Structures are given as structure tokens and as C-alpha cells.
Amino acid sequence: AQSVTQLDSQVPVFEEAPVELRCNYSSSVSVYLFWYVQYPNQGLQLLLKYLSGSTLVKGINGFEAEFNKSQTSFHLRKPSVHISDTAEYFCAVSDPRGAQKLVFGQGTRLTINP
Amino acid sequence: DAGVIQSPRHEVTEMGQEVTLRCKPISGHDYLFWYRQTMMRGLELLIYFNNNVPIDDSGMPEDRFSAKMPNASFSTLKIQPSEPRDSAVYFCASSYDGPYGYTFGSGTRLTVV
């Protein structure tokens, strides 16, 4: 069975500072990996995904993530955050043999301070 | 496309009452998912359908919960009878066949008093 661990439940940062949100997964097979963002009172939106190929994946709103197979990690990064990035971020994993079923982490609440 | 549409956005009901949540997936999507989100348990997959057929309902908490998908453009999640511990945000999501990620609806915030 697959699982996802988001190592930080909350991450406060100052505006224009860089940020990294950590995600580790557990799986005995190859995986697909996703990051979603949830703004207050909204559903989740897909930020980016890793299926295969280049381990550095670029997504929307200036976010990127790096797949590291040896460390079973898929950390999300942004070099300079804005107030509008305040949201909850979810890492998710799926098995390529059943790619439709996503397993989500517990989420990381990113708070941007002016 | 209008995206995944859920109704109602908010529902407040009394314990013991029947609650029906509705979802219209994106046209052409083969898969439909129902998730529940709470502070304590995060996002939980309740059930998902492929081509209107339930594939995995192992996440449905108990017999009080049921879900149907009578056609490709409509699904319901019913709770009968409702209990205060069912209070949560319920999300519907849909996707194409393949690793494309989901499109989520805006959710239904259910409060059972």
C-alpha cells in the first residue's frame, strides 16, 4: 500500500522569501506524484505532477518540485512567495497500475507574512 | 467547461435526518470520486466510480453512507441517518482515464447538529 507523509503541518514564511514544502512517500512500486493547492473555501487545484522523465517538474504559479527516488521524496519549492500563495498544499501519490486512485498526505498550511 | 459542480455548497441538518449531496462531473470524464475532508482525518477517499460503476467503496464509513451514479453526468452521496460526526466538507472530483490528476468541485460543507 502507498502512503504519503508531509513532514510539516504548518510553514510560516515572509513574503518574497523562498519556501520548501516537504513530501515523502512510501511505495514498493514506481509511482506518479502530484501536488495540489487548496485556497480557503475552495476545492483542490492541481499544481504539478511527476509521471516520468525529468525529475524537476515545473507547475503553475512559479512552483516546482523535484522527484528524488533514492530518498522517496517530492518536495515543492518556490523561490519567492507572495501573499496570494497562502493556502493548504497537498502531496499525493498514485500507482501507475491504478493511476486514478490518489492517496493524499495530511496537507501543509503555508502562511505568508508581510 | 463549468468544471465539477457540487450542490448544495452548505448544508445544515439535524441529527437523524437524511442528507443528499450532489455532483455533476466534467463531461467526458470516466472517473468520479467522493472525498471527505476533516481536520482530524484529512482527505479520505470514500468511493469512486468508473463509467458509472462503483469500483472501490472501501472508504465508505458505514452502512449509513451510500453513493450512486445513475448516469455519466450525475452522482449522489447520501447519508441516512446523519450524525454530528458526519460534519465535514465533502468533495467530488472527476478525471479522464489516465494519470491526469483530478478536477475537484468546490465542496459541500455539511454540518449536522
Short mmCIF file of C-alpha atoms in Angstrom, two decimals:
data_model
loop_
_atom_site.label_atom_id
_atom_site.label_comp_id
_atom_site.label_asym_id
_atom_site.label_seq_id
_atom_site.Cartn_x
_atom_site.Cartn_y
_atom_site.Cartn_z
CA ALA A 1 0.00 0.00 0.00
CA GLN A 2 1.13 3.51 -0.70
CA SER A 3 1.31 6.34 1.77
CA VAL A 4 2.37 9.98 1.82
CA THR A 5 3.90 11.93 4.67
CA GLN A 6 4.01 15.69 4.65
CA LEU A 7 6.58 16.50 7.24
CA ASP A 8 5.31 19.93 8.24
CA SER A 9 1.71 20.69 9.15
CA GLN A 10 2.36 24.44 9.06
CA VAL A 11 5.02 26.57 7.40
CA PRO A 12 5.16 30.31 8.06
CA VAL A 13 7.37 32.41 5.80
CA PHE A 14 7.83 36.06 4.98
CA GLU A 15 6.74 37.49 1.66
CA GLU A 16 9.38 37.23 -1.09
CA ALA A 17 11.27 34.55 0.84
CA PRO A 18 11.87 31.10 -0.65
CA VAL A 19 9.86 28.14 0.61
CA GLU A 20 10.10 24.36 0.53
CA LEU A 21 7.24 22.07 1.47
CA ARG A 22 8.37 18.54 2.16
CA CYS A 23 6.74 15.35 0.99
CA ASN A 24 7.91 11.77 1.38
CA TYR A 25 6.12 8.75 0.01
CA SER A 26 6.18 5.05 0.66
CA SER A 27 5.64 2.59 -2.14
CA SER A 28 7.01 -0.74 -3.30
CA VAL A 29 6.41 0.14 -6.93
CA SER A 30 7.03 3.09 -9.19
CA VAL A 31 4.69 5.98 -8.59
CA TYR A 32 3.08 9.04 -10.02
CA LEU A 33 3.31 12.11 -7.78
CA PHE A 34 1.17 15.21 -7.55
CA TRP A 35 0.94 18.49 -5.68
CA TYR A 36 -2.40 20.20 -5.15
CA VAL A 37 -3.24 23.58 -3.64
CA GLN A 38 -6.41 24.43 -1.72
CA TYR A 39 -7.29 28.07 -1.21
CA PRO A 40 -9.75 28.90 1.60
CA ASN A 41 -13.25 27.61 0.99
CA GLN A 42 -12.33 26.12 -2.36
CA GLY A 43 -11.63 22.71 -3.83
CA LEU A 44 -8.17 21.43 -4.62
CA GLN A 45 -6.36 22.54 -7.78
CA LEU A 46 -3.56 20.66 -9.48
CA LEU A 47 -0.22 22.49 -9.20
CA LEU A 48 2.05 19.99 -10.91
CA LYS A 49 2.68 16.30 -11.42
CA TYR A 50 5.52 13.89 -12.00
CA LEU A 51 4.88 10.88 -14.23
CA SER A 52 8.32 10.06 -15.67
CA GLY A 53 11.34 11.67 -17.29
CA SER A 54 12.98 14.79 -15.89
CA THR A 55 12.98 14.77 -12.13
CA LEU A 56 12.43 18.53 -11.95
CA VAL A 57 8.84 19.41 -12.64
CA LYS A 58 7.54 22.92 -13.15
CA GLY A 59 3.99 23.84 -12.33
CA ILE A 60 1.68 26.80 -12.17
CA ASN A 61 2.21 29.97 -10.12
CA GLY A 62 6.00 29.61 -10.17
CA PHE A 63 6.12 26.38 -8.17
CA GLU A 64 8.39 23.46 -8.96
CA ALA A 65 9.08 20.08 -7.40
CA GLU A 66 11.90 17.59 -7.58
CA PHE A 67 11.43 13.86 -7.60
CA ASN A 68 14.14 12.01 -5.69
CA LYS A 69 13.74 8.28 -5.99
CA SER A 70 16.54 7.34 -3.62
CA GLN A 71 15.07 9.50 -0.87
CA THR A 72 11.47 8.77 -1.89
CA SER A 73 10.75 12.48 -1.77
CA PHE A 74 8.89 15.01 -3.87
CA HIS A 75 9.48 18.39 -2.25
CA LEU A 76 7.72 21.51 -3.52
CA ARG A 77 9.62 24.76 -3.86
CA LYS A 78 9.11 28.36 -4.81
CA PRO A 79 11.96 30.87 -4.90
CA SER A 80 9.89 33.87 -3.84
CA VAL A 81 6.41 33.64 -2.31
CA HIS A 82 3.56 36.12 -2.38
CA ILE A 83 0.71 36.78 -0.01
CA SER A 84 -1.58 35.10 -2.54
CA ASP A 85 0.27 31.80 -2.03
CA THR A 86 -1.31 31.46 1.40
CA ALA A 87 -3.15 28.15 1.16
CA GLU A 88 -3.01 24.49 2.09
CA TYR A 89 -0.83 22.26 -0.05
CA PHE A 90 -1.34 18.53 -0.52
CA CYS A 91 1.06 15.97 -1.86
CA ALA A 92 -0.47 12.85 -3.44
CA VAL A 93 0.73 9.57 -4.91
CA SER A 94 -0.77 7.01 -7.23
CA ASP A 95 0.22 3.63 -8.56
CA PRO A 96 0.69 3.66 -12.35
CA ARG A 97 -1.23 0.38 -12.49
CA GLY A 98 -4.22 2.14 -10.99
CA ALA A 99 -3.41 5.74 -11.63
CA GLN A 100 -6.86 7.05 -10.90
CA LYS A 101 -6.74 6.40 -7.18
CA LEU A 102 -4.78 9.12 -5.41
CA VAL A 103 -3.56 8.84 -1.84
CA PHE A 104 -3.17 12.26 -0.24
CA GLY A 105 -0.93 13.49 2.53
CA GLN A 106 -2.30 15.38 5.51
CA GLY A 107 -1.52 18.77 4.00
CA THR A 108 0.78 21.65 4.83
CA ARG A 109 -0.64 25.03 5.66
CA LEU A 110 1.53 27.76 4.13
CA THR A 111 1.16 31.15 5.73
CA ILE A 112 2.81 34.17 4.16
CA ASN A 113 3.57 37.08 6.45
CA PRO A 114 4.14 40.59 5.09
CA ASP B 1 -16.48 23.78 -19.28
CA ALA B 2 -18.04 24.75 -15.96
CA GLY B 3 -15.90 22.28 -14.04
CA VAL B 4 -17.16 19.85 -11.44
CA ILE B 5 -20.36 21.18 -9.93
CA GLN B 6 -21.47 20.28 -6.43
CA SER B 7 -24.65 21.18 -4.64
CA PRO B 8 -25.50 22.42 -2.15
CA ARG B 9 -22.45 24.45 -1.08
CA HIS B 10 -23.59 24.39 2.54
CA GLU B 11 -25.97 22.08 4.33
CA VAL B 12 -27.06 22.28 7.95
CA THR B 13 -29.25 19.48 9.17
CA GLU B 14 -30.40 17.90 12.39
CA MET B 15 -29.12 14.60 13.62
CA GLY B 16 -31.17 11.73 12.24
CA GLN B 17 -32.17 13.47 9.04
CA GLU B 18 -31.32 12.23 5.57
CA VAL B 19 -28.78 14.26 3.63
CA THR B 20 -28.16 14.06 -0.12
CA LEU B 21 -25.12 15.63 -1.74
CA ARG B 22 -24.99 16.04 -5.50
CA CYS B 23 -22.23 16.14 -8.08
CA LYS B 24 -22.04 16.81 -11.81
CA PRO B 25 -18.67 15.74 -13.22
CA ILE B 26 -16.90 17.24 -16.21
CA SER B 27 -18.35 15.94 -19.45
CA GLY B 28 -16.25 13.12 -20.87
CA HIS B 29 -14.52 12.21 -17.63
CA ASP B 30 -14.56 8.47 -16.98
CA TYR B 31 -13.92 8.54 -13.25
CA LEU B 32 -15.76 10.14 -10.35
CA PHE B 33 -14.55 10.28 -6.77
CA TRP B 34 -16.12 11.27 -3.46
CA TYR B 35 -13.79 12.53 -0.72
CA ARG B 36 -14.41 13.71 2.82
CA GLN B 37 -12.19 16.32 4.47
CA THR B 38 -11.94 16.88 8.21
CA MET B 39 -9.34 18.47 10.42
CA MET B 40 -8.69 15.23 12.24
CA ARG B 41 -8.51 12.80 9.32
CA GLY B 42 -7.58 15.00 6.37
CA LEU B 43 -8.77 13.91 2.92
CA GLU B 44 -10.36 10.48 2.83
CA LEU B 45 -11.46 8.70 -0.32
CA LEU B 46 -14.97 7.38 0.27
CA ILE B 47 -15.81 5.77 -3.07
CA TYR B 48 -15.02 6.03 -6.74
CA PHE B 49 -16.76 5.12 -9.97
CA ASN B 50 -15.52 4.21 -13.42
CA ASN B 51 -18.02 4.56 -16.26
CA ASN B 52 -20.81 4.87 -13.66
CA VAL B 53 -19.87 1.60 -11.93
CA PRO B 54 -18.64 1.67 -8.31
CA ILE B 55 -15.08 0.33 -8.23
CA ASP B 56 -13.94 0.78 -4.66
CA ASP B 57 -16.22 1.68 -1.76
CA SER B 58 -13.89 0.53 1.00
CA GLY B 59 -13.66 4.06 2.32
CA MET B 60 -17.38 4.40 3.00
CA PRO B 61 -17.51 4.67 6.78
CA GLU B 62 -20.61 2.57 7.44
CA ASP B 63 -23.96 1.50 6.10
CA ARG B 64 -25.42 4.93 6.71
CA PHE B 65 -23.49 6.13 3.67
CA SER B 66 -24.46 5.25 0.11
CA ALA B 67 -23.47 6.59 -3.29
CA LYS B 68 -24.95 6.22 -6.73
CA MET B 69 -24.09 7.24 -10.25
CA PRO B 70 -27.18 6.66 -12.39
CA ASN B 71 -25.57 8.23 -15.47
CA ALA B 72 -22.35 9.82 -16.65
CA SER B 73 -23.39 13.30 -15.65
CA PHE B 74 -24.70 12.85 -12.11
CA SER B 75 -23.79 11.28 -8.82
CA THR B 76 -25.21 11.44 -5.30
CA LEU B 77 -23.83 10.71 -1.86
CA LYS B 78 -26.49 10.01 0.73
CA ILE B 79 -26.22 9.82 4.49
CA GLN B 80 -29.17 8.31 6.35
CA PRO B 81 -29.45 8.87 9.25
CA SER B 82 -26.95 11.68 9.68
CA GLU B 83 -24.89 12.10 12.86
CA PRO B 84 -22.83 15.03 14.20
CA ARG B 85 -19.59 13.15 13.45
CA ASP B 86 -20.50 13.29 9.75
CA SER B 87 -19.87 17.03 9.79
CA ALA B 88 -17.16 17.68 7.21
CA VAL B 89 -16.52 19.07 3.76
CA TYR B 90 -17.41 16.57 1.06
CA PHE B 91 -15.65 16.88 -2.28
CA CYS B 92 -16.47 15.37 -5.60
CA ALA B 93 -13.75 15.05 -8.25
CA SER B 94 -13.60 13.66 -11.75
CA SER B 95 -10.88 12.65 -14.18
CA TYR B 96 -10.11 11.06 -17.52
CA ASP B 97 -8.72 7.56 -17.70
CA GLY B 98 -5.00 8.00 -17.00
CA PRO B 99 -2.63 9.93 -14.77
CA TYR B 100 -4.04 13.35 -15.44
CA GLY B 101 -4.91 14.27 -11.90
CA TYR B 102 -8.34 15.16 -10.70
CA THR B 103 -10.56 18.19 -11.12
CA PHE B 104 -12.26 18.91 -7.82
CA GLY B 105 -15.57 20.59 -7.16
CA SER B 106 -15.86 23.38 -4.61
CA GLY B 107 -17.20 21.03 -1.99
CA THR B 108 -20.27 20.79 0.23
CA ARG B 109 -19.81 21.85 3.83
CA LEU B 110 -22.09 19.63 5.91
CA THR B 111 -22.95 20.48 9.49
CA VAL B 112 -25.04 18.04 11.48
CA VAL B 113 -26.38 19.47 14.74
#
